[in-house]
GROMACS .gro file of C-alpha atoms in nm:
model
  289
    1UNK     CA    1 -12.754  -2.753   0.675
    2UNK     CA    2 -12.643  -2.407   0.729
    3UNK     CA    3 -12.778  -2.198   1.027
    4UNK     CA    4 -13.057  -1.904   0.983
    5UNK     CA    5 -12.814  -1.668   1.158
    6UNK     CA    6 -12.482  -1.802   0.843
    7UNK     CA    7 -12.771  -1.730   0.594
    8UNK     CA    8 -12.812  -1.385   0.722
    9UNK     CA    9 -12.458  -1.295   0.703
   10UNK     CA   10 -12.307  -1.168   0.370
   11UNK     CA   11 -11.917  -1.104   0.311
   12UNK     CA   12 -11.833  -0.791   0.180
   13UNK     CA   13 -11.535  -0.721  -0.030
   14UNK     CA   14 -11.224  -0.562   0.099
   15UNK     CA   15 -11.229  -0.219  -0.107
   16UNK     CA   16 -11.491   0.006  -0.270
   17UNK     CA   17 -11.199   0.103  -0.522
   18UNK     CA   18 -11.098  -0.221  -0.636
   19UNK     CA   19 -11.331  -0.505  -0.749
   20UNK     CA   20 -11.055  -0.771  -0.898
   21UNK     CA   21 -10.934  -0.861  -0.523
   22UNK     CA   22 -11.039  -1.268  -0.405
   23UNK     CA   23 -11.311  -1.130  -0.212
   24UNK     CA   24 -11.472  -0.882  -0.472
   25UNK     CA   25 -11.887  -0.976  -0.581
   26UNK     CA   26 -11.929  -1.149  -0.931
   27UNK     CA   27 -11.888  -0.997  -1.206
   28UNK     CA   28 -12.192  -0.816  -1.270
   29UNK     CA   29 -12.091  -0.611  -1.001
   30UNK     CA   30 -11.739  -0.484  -1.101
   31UNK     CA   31 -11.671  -0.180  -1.190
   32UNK     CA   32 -11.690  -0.080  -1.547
   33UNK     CA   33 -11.451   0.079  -1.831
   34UNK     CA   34 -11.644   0.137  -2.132
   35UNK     CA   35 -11.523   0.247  -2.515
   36UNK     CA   36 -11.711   0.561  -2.422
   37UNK     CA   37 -11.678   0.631  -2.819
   38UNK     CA   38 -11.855   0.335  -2.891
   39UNK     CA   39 -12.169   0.423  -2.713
   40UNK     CA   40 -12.129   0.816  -2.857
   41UNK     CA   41 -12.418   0.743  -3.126
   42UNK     CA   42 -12.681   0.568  -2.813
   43UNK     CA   43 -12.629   0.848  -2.587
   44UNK     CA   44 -12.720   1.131  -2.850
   45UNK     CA   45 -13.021   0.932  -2.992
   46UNK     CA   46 -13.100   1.006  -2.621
   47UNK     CA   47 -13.033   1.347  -2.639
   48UNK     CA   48 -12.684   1.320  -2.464
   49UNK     CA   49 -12.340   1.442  -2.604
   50UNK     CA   50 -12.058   1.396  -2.441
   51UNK     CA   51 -11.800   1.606  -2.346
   52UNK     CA   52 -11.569   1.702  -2.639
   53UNK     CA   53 -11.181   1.813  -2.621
   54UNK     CA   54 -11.344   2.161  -2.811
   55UNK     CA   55 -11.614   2.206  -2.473
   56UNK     CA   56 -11.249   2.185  -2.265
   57UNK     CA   57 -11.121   2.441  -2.479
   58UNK     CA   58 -11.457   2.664  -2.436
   59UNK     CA   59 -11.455   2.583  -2.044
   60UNK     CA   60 -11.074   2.725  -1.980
   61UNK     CA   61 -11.086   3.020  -2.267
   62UNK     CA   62 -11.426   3.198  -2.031
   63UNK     CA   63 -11.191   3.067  -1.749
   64UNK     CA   64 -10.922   3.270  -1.846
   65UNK     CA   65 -11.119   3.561  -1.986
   66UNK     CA   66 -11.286   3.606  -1.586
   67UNK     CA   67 -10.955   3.503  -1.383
   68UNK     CA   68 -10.661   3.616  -1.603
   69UNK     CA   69 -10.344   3.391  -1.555
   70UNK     CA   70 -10.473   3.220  -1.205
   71UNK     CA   71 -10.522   2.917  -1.460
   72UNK     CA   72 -10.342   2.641  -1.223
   73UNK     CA   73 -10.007   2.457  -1.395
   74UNK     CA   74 -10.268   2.156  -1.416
   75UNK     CA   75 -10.531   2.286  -1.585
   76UNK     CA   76 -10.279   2.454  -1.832
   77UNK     CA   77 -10.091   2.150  -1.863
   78UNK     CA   78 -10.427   1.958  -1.953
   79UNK     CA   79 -10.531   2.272  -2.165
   80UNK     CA   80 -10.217   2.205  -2.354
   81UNK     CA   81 -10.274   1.812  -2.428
   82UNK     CA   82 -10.633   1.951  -2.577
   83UNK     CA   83 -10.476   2.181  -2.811
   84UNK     CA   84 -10.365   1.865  -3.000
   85UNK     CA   85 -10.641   1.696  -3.063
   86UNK     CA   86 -10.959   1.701  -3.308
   87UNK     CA   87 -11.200   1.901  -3.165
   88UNK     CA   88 -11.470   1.689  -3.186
   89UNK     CA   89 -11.313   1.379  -3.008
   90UNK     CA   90 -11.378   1.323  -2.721
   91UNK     CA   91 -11.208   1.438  -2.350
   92UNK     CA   92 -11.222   1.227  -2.055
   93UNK     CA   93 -11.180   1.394  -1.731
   94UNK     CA   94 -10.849   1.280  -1.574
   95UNK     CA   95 -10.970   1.340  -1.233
   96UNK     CA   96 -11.238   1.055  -1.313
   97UNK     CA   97 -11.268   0.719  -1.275
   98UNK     CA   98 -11.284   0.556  -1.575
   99UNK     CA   99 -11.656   0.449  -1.561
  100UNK     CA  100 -11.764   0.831  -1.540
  101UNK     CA  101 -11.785   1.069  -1.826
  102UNK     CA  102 -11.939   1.459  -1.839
  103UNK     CA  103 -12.189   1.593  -2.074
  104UNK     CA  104 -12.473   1.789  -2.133
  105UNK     CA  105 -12.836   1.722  -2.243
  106UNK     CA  106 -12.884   1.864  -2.576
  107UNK     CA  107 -13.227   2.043  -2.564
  108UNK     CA  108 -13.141   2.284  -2.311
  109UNK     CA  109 -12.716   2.226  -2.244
  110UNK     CA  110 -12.744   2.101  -1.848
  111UNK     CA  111 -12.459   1.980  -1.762
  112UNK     CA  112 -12.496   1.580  -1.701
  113UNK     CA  113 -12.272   1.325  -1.524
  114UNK     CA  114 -12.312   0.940  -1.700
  115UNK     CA  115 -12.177   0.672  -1.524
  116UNK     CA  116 -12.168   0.311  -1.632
  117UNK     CA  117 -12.273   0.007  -1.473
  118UNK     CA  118 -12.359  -0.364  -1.525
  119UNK     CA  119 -12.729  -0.395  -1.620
  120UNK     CA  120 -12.777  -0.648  -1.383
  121UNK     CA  121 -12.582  -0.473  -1.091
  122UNK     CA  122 -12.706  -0.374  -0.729
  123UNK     CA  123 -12.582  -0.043  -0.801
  124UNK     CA  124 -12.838   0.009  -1.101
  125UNK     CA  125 -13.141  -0.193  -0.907
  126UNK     CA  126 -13.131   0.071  -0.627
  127UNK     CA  127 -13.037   0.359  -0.785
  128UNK     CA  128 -13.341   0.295  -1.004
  129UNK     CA  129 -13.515   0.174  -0.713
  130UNK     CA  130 -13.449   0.515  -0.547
  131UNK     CA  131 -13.572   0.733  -0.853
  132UNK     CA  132 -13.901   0.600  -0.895
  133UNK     CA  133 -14.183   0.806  -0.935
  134UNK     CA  134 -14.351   0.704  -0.631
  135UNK     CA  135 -13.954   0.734  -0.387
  136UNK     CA  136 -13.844   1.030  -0.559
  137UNK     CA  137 -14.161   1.239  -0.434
  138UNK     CA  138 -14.066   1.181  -0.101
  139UNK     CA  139 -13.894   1.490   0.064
  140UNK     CA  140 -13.674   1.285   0.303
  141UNK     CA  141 -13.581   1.114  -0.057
  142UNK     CA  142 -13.233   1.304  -0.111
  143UNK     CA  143 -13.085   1.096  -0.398
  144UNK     CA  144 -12.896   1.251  -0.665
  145UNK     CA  145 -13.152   1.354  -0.933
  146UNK     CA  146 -13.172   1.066  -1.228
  147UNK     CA  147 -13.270   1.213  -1.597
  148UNK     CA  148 -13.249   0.878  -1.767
  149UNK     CA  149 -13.159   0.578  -1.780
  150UNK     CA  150 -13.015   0.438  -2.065
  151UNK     CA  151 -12.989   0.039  -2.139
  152UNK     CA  152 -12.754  -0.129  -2.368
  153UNK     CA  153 -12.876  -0.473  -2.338
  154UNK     CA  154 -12.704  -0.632  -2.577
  155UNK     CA  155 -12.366  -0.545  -2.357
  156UNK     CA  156 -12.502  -0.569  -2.061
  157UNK     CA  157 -12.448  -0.198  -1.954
  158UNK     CA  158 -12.661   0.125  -1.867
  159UNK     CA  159 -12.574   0.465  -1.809
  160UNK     CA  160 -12.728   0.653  -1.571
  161UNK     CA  161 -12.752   1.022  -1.635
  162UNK     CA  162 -12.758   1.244  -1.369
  163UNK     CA  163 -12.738   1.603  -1.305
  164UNK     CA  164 -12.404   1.707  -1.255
  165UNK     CA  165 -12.394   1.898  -0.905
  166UNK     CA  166 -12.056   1.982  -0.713
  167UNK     CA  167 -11.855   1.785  -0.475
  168UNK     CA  168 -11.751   2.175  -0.268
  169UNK     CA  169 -12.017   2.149  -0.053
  170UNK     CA  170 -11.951   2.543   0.075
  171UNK     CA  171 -11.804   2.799  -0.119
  172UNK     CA  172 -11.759   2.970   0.171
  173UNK     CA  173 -11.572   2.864   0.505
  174UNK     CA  174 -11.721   2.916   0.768
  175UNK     CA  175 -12.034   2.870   0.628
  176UNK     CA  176 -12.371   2.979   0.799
  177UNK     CA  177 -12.480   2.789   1.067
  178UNK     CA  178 -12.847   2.761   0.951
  179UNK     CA  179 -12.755   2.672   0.593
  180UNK     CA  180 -12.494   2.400   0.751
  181UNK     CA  181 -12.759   2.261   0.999
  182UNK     CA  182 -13.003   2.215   0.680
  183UNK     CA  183 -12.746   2.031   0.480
  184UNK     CA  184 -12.672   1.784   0.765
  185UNK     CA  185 -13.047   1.721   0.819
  186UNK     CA  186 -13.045   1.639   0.442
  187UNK     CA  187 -12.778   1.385   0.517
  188UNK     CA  188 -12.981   1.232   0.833
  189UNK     CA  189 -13.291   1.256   0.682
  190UNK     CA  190 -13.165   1.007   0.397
  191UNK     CA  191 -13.031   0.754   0.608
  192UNK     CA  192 -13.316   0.728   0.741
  193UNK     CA  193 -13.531   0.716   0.412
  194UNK     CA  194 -13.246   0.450   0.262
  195UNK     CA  195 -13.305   0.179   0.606
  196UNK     CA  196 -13.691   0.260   0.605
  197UNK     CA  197 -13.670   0.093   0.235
  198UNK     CA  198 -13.410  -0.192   0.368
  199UNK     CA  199 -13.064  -0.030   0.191
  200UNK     CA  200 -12.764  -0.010   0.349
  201UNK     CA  201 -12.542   0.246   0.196
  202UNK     CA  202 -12.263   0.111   0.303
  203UNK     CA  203 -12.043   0.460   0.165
  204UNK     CA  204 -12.145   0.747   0.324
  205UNK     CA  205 -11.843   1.005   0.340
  206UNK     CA  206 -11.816   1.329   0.220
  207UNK     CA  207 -11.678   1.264  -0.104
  208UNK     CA  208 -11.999   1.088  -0.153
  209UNK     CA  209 -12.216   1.408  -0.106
  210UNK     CA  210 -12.295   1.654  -0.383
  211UNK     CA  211 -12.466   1.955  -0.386
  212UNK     CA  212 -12.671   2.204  -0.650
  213UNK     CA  213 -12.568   2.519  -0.503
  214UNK     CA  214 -12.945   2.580  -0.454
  215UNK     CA  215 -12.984   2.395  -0.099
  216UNK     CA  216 -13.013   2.069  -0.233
  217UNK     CA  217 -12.780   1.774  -0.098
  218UNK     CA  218 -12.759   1.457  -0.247
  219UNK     CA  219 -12.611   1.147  -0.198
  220UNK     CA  220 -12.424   0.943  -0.447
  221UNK     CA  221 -12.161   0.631  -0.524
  222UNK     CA  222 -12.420   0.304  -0.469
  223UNK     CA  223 -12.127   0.076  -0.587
  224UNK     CA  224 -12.124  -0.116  -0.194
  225UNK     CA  225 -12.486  -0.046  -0.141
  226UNK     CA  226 -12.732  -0.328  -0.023
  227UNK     CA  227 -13.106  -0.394  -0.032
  228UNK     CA  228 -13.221  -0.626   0.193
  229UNK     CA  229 -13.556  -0.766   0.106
  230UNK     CA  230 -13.495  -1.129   0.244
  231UNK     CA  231 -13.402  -1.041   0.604
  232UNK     CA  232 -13.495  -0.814   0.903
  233UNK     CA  233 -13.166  -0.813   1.033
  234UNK     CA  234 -12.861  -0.887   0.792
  235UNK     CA  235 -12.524  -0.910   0.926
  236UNK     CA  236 -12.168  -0.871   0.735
  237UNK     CA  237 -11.834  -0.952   0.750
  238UNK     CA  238 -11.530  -0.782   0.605
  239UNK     CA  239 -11.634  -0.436   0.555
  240UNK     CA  240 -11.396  -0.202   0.393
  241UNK     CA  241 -11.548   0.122   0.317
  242UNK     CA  242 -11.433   0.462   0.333
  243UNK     CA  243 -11.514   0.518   0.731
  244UNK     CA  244 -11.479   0.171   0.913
  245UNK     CA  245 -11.629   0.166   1.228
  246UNK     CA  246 -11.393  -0.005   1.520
  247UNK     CA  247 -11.541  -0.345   1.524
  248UNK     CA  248 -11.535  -0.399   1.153
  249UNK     CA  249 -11.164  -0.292   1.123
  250UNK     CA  250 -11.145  -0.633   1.431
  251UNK     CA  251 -11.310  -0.821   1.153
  252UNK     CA  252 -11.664  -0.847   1.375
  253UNK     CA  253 -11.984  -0.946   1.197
  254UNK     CA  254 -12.156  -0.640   1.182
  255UNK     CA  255 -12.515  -0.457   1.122
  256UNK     CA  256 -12.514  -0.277   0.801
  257UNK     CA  257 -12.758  -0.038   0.920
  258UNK     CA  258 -12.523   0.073   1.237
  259UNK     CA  259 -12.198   0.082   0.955
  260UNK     CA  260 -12.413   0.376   0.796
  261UNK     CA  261 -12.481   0.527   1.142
  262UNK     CA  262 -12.112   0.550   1.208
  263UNK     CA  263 -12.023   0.679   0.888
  264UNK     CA  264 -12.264   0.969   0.960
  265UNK     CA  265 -12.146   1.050   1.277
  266UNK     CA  266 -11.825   1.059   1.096
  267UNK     CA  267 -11.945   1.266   0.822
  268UNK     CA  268 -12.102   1.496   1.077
  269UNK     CA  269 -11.759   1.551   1.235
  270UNK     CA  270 -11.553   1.628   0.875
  271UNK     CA  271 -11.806   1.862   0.802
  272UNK     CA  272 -11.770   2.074   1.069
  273UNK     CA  273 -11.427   2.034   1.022
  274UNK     CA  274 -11.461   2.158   0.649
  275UNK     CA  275 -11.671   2.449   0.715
  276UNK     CA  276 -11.496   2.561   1.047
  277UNK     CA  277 -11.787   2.477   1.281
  278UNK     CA  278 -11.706   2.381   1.640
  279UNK     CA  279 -11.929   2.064   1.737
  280UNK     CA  280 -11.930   2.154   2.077
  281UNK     CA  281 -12.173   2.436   1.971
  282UNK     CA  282 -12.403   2.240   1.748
  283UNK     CA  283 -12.469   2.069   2.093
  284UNK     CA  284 -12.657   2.357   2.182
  285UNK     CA  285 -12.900   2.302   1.872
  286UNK     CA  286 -12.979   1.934   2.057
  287UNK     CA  287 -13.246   1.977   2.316
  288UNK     CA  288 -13.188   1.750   2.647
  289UNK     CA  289 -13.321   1.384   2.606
   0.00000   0.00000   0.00000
């Protein structure tokens, strides 16, 4: 009979990025690919279209119109594979992974981000978990903000459409110190609201964080994520996330909760990093304990 302390402890797999390694969770919780034409019809019954090659075309002609020839080689070079193509087909984003796909919501043209995932995958449970009525309310709540879910039972997929926010989290470096203080509280303040509710991230790094422009940060990216309604204090083994704390990189069982701590701490330090603060001075803002 196995011990209380080997049914606490849960083996991760050994990359976010990759979920067809030995070690990777069943298959509900691989990533997916979708024949995002397939689904076309769905989504705009829902009032989603998705992004056509002609929208690419629109996008870099105002481009050009405002910045002249700055047009990067890429984004010429990808302008030029457009040019080819029906207008109305569609255009995945190269710089995507293959289970994301732009839009825009048809009634008022917000620009949307849908991502697919296995209907019955952690990711979906806490992401929907998250964006309940009674969650989202909560100010300390700083998940990215959910207009719909939409379920394809029959294939066992959803998309979740969310608002499509930016991954430059200043436009400006440095950035001001009160406007950098306020997005970092954003990013402790949802730690805290994710462990309160038993979820372990598990993925916090800045490429994870999103912002609106409008003061708003937002976490994203609940592919490792955990809820853990069956323990008080889960343990795990074979981490590999995008900051690994010392002891998992020794292959030590670990808490999940203090894998998110370090990541924070980490994020804490590439942000000031990114917007040419000096953490010696945020010291200042800590009063003496």
């Amino acid at each position: 009979m196995p011990s209380a302390w080997a049914q606490e402890l849960e083996y991760l797999p050994d990359s976010p990025l990759s979920s067809d390694s030995s070690l990777d969770e069943d298959e509900v919780n691989r990533r997916m690919t979708p024949h995002w034409a397939s689904y076309q019809a769905i989504l705009k019954i829902r009032g989603i279209r998705l992004e056509t090659v002609r929208d690419v075309k629109e996008f870099y002609e105002k481009h050009l119109q405002h910045h002249g020839p700055e047009l990067s080689v890429s984004h010429s070079e990808y302008l030029h594979i457009c040019e080819n193509q029906d207008g109305d087909a569609l255009c995945p984003d190269a710089g995507l992974r293959d289970n994301l796909f732009r839009g825009f919501r048809i009634c008022d043209g917000t620009k949307v981000m849908v991502k697919a995932v296995h209907l019955f995958s952690r990711e979906y449970e806490i992401i929907r978990f998250l964006s309940a009525p009674r969650l989202r309310c909560d100010p300390m709540n700083h998940t990215i903000p959910v207009l719909d879910f939409i379920e394809v039972v029959d294939d066992d997929i959803v998309f979740i459409v969310m608002e499509e926010w930016s991954s430059q989290l200043m436009t400006d470096a440095p950035c001001c110190m009160k406007l950098f203080l306020a997005a970092l509280r954003q990013c402790i303040e949802h730690a805290v609201f994710m462990h309160k509710h038993r979820i372990a991230h598990l993925d916090i790094s800045l490429r994870n964080l999103l912002t609106d422009y409008n003061g708003h940060y937002a976490y994203i990216d609940f592919e490792l994520s955990r809820r853990y309604t069956k323990t008080s204090k889960p343990l795990i083994c074979g981490y590999r996330g995008t900051e690994v704390p010392p002891e998992c990189e020794r292959g030590a069982v670990t808490d999940p909760y203090k894998i998110d701590v370090w990541a924070l701490a980490v994020l804490v330090l590439r942000a000031c990093k990114v917007c040419m603060h000096d953490f010696a001075r945020l010291q200042s803002f800590i009063p003496d304990c």
